[in-house]
Coordinates of C-alpha atoms and ligand atoms in Angstrom, one line a residue:
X701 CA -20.6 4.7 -1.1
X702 CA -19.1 4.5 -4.8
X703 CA -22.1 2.5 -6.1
X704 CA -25.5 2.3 -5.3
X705 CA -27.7 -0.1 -6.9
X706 CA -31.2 0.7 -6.0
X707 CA -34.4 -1.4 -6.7
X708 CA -32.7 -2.1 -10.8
X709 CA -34.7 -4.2 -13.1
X710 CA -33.8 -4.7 -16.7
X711 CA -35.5 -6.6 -19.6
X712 CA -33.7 -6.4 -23.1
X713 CA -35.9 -5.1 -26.2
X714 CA -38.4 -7.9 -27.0
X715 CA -36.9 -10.2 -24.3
X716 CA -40.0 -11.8 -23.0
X717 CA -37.7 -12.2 -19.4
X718 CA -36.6 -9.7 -17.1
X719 CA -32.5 -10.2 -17.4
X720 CA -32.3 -8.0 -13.8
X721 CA -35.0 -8.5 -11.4
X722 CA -34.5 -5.9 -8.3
X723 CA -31.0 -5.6 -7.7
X724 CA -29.9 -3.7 -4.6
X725 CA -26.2 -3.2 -4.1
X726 CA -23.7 -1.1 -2.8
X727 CA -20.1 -1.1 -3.6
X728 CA -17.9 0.6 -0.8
X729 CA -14.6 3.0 -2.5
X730 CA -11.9 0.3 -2.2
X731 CA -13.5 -2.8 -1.7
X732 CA -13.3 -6.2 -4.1
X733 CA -16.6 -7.1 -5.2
X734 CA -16.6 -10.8 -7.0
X735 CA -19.2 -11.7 -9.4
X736 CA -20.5 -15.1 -9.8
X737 CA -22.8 -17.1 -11.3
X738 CA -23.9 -19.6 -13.9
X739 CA -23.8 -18.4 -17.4
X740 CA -26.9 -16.5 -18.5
X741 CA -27.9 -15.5 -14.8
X742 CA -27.0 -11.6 -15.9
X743 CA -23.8 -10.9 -14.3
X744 CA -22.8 -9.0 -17.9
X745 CA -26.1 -7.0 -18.1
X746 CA -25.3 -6.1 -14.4
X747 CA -21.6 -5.0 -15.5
X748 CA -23.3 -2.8 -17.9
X749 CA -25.5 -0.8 -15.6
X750 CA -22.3 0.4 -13.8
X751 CA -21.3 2.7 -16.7
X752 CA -24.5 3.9 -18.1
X753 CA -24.4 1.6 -20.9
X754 CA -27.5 0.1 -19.6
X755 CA -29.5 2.7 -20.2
X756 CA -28.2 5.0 -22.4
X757 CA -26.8 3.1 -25.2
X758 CA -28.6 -0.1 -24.7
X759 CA -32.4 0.5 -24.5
X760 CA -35.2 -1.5 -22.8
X761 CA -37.3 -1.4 -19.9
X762 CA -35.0 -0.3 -17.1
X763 CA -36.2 0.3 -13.7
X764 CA -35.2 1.5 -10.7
X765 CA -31.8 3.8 -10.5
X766 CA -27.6 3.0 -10.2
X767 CA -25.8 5.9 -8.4
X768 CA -22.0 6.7 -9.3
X769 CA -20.7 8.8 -6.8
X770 CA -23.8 10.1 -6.3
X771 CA -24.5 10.7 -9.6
X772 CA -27.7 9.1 -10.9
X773 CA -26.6 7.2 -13.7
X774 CA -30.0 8.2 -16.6
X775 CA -29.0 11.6 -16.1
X776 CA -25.1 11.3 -16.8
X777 CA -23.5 10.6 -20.5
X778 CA -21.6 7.3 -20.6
X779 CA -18.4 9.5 -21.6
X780 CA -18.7 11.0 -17.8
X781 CA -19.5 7.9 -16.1
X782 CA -16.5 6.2 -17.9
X783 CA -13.7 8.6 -16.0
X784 CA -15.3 7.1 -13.1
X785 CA -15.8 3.4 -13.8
X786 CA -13.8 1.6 -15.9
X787 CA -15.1 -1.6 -18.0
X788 CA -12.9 -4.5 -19.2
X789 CA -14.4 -7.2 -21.3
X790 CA -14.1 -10.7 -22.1
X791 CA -13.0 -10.4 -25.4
X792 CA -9.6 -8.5 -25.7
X793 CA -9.9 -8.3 -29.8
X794 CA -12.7 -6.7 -28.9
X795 CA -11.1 -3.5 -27.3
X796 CA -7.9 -2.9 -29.2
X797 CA -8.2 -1.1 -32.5
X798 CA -4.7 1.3 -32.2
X799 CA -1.7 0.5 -34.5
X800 CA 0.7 0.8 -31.6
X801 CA 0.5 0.0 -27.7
X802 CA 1.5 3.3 -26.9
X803 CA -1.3 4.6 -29.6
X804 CA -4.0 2.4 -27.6
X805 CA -3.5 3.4 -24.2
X806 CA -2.9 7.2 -25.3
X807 CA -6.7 7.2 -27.7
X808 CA -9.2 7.7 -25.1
X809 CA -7.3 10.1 -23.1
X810 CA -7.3 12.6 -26.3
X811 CA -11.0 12.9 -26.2
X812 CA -10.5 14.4 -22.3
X813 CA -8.7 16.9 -23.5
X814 CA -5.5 16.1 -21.4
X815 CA -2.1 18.1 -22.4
X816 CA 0.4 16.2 -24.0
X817 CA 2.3 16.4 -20.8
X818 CA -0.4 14.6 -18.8
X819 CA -1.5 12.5 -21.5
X820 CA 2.3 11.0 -21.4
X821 CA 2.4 10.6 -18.0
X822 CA -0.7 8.3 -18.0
X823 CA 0.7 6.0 -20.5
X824 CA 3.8 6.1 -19.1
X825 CA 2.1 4.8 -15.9
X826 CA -0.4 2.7 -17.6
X827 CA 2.6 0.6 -19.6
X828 CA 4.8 0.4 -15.9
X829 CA 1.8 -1.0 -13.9
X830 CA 0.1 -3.5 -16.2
X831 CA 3.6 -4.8 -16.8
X832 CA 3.9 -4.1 -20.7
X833 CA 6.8 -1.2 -20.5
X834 CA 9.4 -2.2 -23.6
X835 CA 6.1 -2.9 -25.9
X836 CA 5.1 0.6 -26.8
X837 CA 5.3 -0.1 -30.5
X838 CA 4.5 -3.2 -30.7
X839 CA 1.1 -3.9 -32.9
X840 CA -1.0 -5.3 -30.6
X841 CA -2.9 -7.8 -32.3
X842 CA 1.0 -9.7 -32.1
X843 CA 0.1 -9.4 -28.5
X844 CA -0.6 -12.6 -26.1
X845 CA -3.6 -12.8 -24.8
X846 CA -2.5 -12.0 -21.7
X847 CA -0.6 -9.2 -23.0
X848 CA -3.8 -8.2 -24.9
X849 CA -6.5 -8.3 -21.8
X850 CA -3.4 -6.0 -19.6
X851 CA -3.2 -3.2 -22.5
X852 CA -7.3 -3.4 -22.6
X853 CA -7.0 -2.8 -19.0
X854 CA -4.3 -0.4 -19.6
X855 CA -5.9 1.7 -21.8
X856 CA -9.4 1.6 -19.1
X857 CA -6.6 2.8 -15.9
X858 CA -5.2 6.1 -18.3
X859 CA -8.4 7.5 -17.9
X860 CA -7.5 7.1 -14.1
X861 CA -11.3 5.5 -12.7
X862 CA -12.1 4.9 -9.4
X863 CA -13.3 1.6 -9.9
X864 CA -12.8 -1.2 -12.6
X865 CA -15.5 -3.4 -13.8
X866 CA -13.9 -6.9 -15.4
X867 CA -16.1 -9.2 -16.8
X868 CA -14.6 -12.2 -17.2
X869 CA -11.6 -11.0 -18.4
X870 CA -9.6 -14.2 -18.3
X871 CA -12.0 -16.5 -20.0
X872 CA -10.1 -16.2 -23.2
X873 CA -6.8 -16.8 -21.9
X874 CA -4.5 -19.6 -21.5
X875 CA -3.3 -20.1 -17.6
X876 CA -0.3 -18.0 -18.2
X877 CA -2.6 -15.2 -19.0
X878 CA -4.7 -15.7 -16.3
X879 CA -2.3 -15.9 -13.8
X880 CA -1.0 -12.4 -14.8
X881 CA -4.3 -10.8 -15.5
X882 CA -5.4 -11.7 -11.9
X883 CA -2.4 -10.8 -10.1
X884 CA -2.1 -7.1 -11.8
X885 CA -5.9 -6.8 -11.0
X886 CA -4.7 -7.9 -7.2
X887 CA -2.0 -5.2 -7.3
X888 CA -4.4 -2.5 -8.7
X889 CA -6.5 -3.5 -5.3
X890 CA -4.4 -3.7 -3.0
X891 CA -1.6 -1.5 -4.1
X892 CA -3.4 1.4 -5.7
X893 CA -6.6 1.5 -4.0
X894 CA -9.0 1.1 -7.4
X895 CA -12.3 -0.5 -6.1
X896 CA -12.7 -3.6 -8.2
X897 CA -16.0 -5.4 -9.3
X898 CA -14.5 -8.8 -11.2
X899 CA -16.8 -11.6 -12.5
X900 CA -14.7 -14.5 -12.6
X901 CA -15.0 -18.1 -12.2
X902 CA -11.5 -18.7 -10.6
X903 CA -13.2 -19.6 -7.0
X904 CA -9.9 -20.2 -5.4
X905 CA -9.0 -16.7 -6.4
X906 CA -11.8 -15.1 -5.6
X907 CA -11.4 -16.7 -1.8
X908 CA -8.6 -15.7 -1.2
X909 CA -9.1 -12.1 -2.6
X910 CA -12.4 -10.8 -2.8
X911 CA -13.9 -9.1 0.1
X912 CA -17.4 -9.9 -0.8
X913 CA -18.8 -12.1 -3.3
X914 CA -22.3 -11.8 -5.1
X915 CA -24.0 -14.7 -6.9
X916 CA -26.7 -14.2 -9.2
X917 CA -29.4 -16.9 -10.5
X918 CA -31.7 -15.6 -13.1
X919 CA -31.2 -12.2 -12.9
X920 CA -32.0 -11.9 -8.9
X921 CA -28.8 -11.9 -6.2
X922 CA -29.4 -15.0 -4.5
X923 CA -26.5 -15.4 -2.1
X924 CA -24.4 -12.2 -0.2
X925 CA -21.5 -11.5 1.6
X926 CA -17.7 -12.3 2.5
X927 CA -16.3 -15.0 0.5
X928 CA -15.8 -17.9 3.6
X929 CA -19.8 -17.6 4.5
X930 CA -20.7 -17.7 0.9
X931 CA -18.6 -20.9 -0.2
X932 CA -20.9 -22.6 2.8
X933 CA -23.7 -22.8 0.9
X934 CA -22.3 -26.2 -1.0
X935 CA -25.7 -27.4 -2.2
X936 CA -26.7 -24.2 -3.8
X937 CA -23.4 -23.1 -5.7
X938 CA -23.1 -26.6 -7.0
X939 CA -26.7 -26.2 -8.0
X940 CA -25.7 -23.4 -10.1
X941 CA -22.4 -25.2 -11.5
X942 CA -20.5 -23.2 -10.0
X943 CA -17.1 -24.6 -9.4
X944 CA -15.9 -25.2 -5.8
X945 CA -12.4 -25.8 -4.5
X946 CA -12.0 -29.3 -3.9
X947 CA -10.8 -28.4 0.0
X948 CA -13.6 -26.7 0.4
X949 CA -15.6 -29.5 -0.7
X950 CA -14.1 -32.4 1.5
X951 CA -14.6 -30.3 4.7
X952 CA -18.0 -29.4 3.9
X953 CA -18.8 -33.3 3.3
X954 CA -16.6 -34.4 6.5
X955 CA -18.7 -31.2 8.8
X956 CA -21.6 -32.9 7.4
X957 CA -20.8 -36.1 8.3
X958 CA -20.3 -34.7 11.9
X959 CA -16.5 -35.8 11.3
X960 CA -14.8 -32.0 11.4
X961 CA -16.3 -29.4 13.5
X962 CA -15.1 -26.1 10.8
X963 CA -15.2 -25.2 7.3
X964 CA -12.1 -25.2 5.6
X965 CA -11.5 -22.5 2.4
X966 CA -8.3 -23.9 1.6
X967 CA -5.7 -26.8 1.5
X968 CA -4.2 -25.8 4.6
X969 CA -7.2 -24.8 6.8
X970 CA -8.4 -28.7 6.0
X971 CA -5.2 -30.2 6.9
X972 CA -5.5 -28.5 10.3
X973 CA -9.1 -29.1 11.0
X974 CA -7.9 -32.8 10.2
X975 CA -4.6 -33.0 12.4
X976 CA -6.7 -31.7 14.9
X977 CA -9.0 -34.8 14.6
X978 CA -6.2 -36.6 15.5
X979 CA -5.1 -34.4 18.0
X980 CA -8.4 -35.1 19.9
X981 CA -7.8 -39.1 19.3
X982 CA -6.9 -40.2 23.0
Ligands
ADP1005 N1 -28.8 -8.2 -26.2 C1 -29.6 -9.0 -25.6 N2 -30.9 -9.1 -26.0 C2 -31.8 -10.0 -25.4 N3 -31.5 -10.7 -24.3 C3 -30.2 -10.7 -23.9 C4 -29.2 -9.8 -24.5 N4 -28.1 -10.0 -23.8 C5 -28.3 -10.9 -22.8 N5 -29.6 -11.3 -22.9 C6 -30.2 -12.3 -22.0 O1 -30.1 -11.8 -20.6 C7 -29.8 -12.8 -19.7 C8 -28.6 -12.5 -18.9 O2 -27.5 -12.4 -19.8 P1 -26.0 -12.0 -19.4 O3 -26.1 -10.8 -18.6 O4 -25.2 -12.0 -20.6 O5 -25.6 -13.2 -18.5 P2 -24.2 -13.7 -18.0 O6 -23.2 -12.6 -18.2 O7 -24.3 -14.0 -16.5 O8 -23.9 -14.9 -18.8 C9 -29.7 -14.1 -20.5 O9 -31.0 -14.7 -20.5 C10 -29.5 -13.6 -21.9 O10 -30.0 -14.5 -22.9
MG1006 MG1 -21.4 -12.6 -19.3

């Protein structure tokens, strides 16, 4: 088990409310964990606990423990737990401060004390895999967004984690960006192996991708498990706001109507299901 959420509560200084209320959670080495839920239910203060941020650097009442490879995570720095798990934030402006790509993807690995050698390699690797190889000098505030949230992600996959923690990282960006922040964060899955945890909003995406989804309401998990069995439960995701695929919708209102006999996740699973309602027609 990568990560091991255990019994976590956390309450921000002078928050009246708890913003995590007994989170358990396990995150298997490989797997795509999706993150949803409506805005304010915690899924950021969650993303924080992963890398120690929560509790080292942000302070409060924190209870119960989050393991990183076995490593309790109040008794490790947040410069260890980062060559482990790798965070990516909303805001790409946020995360780039170099004067050159090459410059931003190369600055946290001088801290590690990597030889020049290795440290070229990385970026080397970094610019071919994020898709951004022919804009090592650019300045990346020129940068598209999209451009912008793949060097942020970049410069987290030099320092080589095992698993990357993206909080709504395409919330900023138009649907060019999107598309190729969420197909490099595909590839890094299921090409290179690095265990994701992604809070996103892109349903369809997360269907088709994710191997489990989590969906948090005021701080607690509420709903568990693969994607298909989670996007049942209609009534309560569309209590939350969260967005469902309109597919997945019809079925689930012609199922209820006693008129199909399966879910559908997708376009194609509901034309099925529907020929074969003609099909049975005599
Ligand atoms: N720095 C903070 N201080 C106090 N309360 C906070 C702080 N950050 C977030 N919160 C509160 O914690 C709850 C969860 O916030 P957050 O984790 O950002 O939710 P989400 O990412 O799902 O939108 C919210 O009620 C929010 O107001
Ligand atoms: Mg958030």
């Amino acid at each position: 088990m990568l990560i091991r959420v255990e019994g976590v509560s956390f309450r921000y200084p002078r928050a009246k409310e708890y913003s995590l209320k007994n989170i358990n959670l396990k995150v298997r080495k490989g797997e795509f964990l999706g993150i949803l839920g409506a805005s304010g239910s915690g899924k950021s203060t969650l993303c924080l606990t992963f890398n120690g941020i929560i509790p080292h650097s942000i302070k409060g009442e924190f209870k119960g423990d989050v393991y990183v490879k076995g490593y309790n995570t109040r008794d490790t720095s947040v410069a260890r737990l980062s060559t482990i798990v790798g965070l990516v934030m909303q805001n790409p402006d946020s995360q780039l401060f170099n004067m050159t790509v090459e410059e931003e993807i190369a600055f946290g690995l001088e801290n590690l004390g990597l030889n020049t050698e290795e440290i070229k390699r990385r970026v080397r690797w970094a610019l071919k895999i994020t898709g951004l190889e022919g804009l090592e000098n650019e300045f990346p505030p020129n940068l598209s967004g999209g451009q912008k949230q793949r060097l942020a992600i970049a410069s987290v996959l030099a320092m080589k984690p095992e698993v990357l923690v993206l909080d709504e990282p395409t919330s900023q960006l138009d649907p060019l960006g999107k598309e190729q922040v969420l197909s490099l964060v595909t590839l890094l899955n299921k090409k290179q192996g690095i265990t994701i945890i992604l809070v996103e909003h892109n349903t369809e995406y997360l269907l088709s991708f994710a191997d489990r989804v989590i969906v948090l309401d005021k701080g607690e998990i509420i709903l568990e498990g693969k994607p298909k069995h989670v996007f049942e439960e209609v009534e309560t995701l569309e209590r939350l706001g969260i967005k469902i695929p309109a597919s997945v919708k019809i079925a689930h209102e012609l199922k209820k109507r006693g008129i199909l006999k399966k879910a559908a996740l997708d376009e194609k699973e509901l034309l099925y299901e529907i020929l074969d309602l003609f099909r049975r027609v005599p």
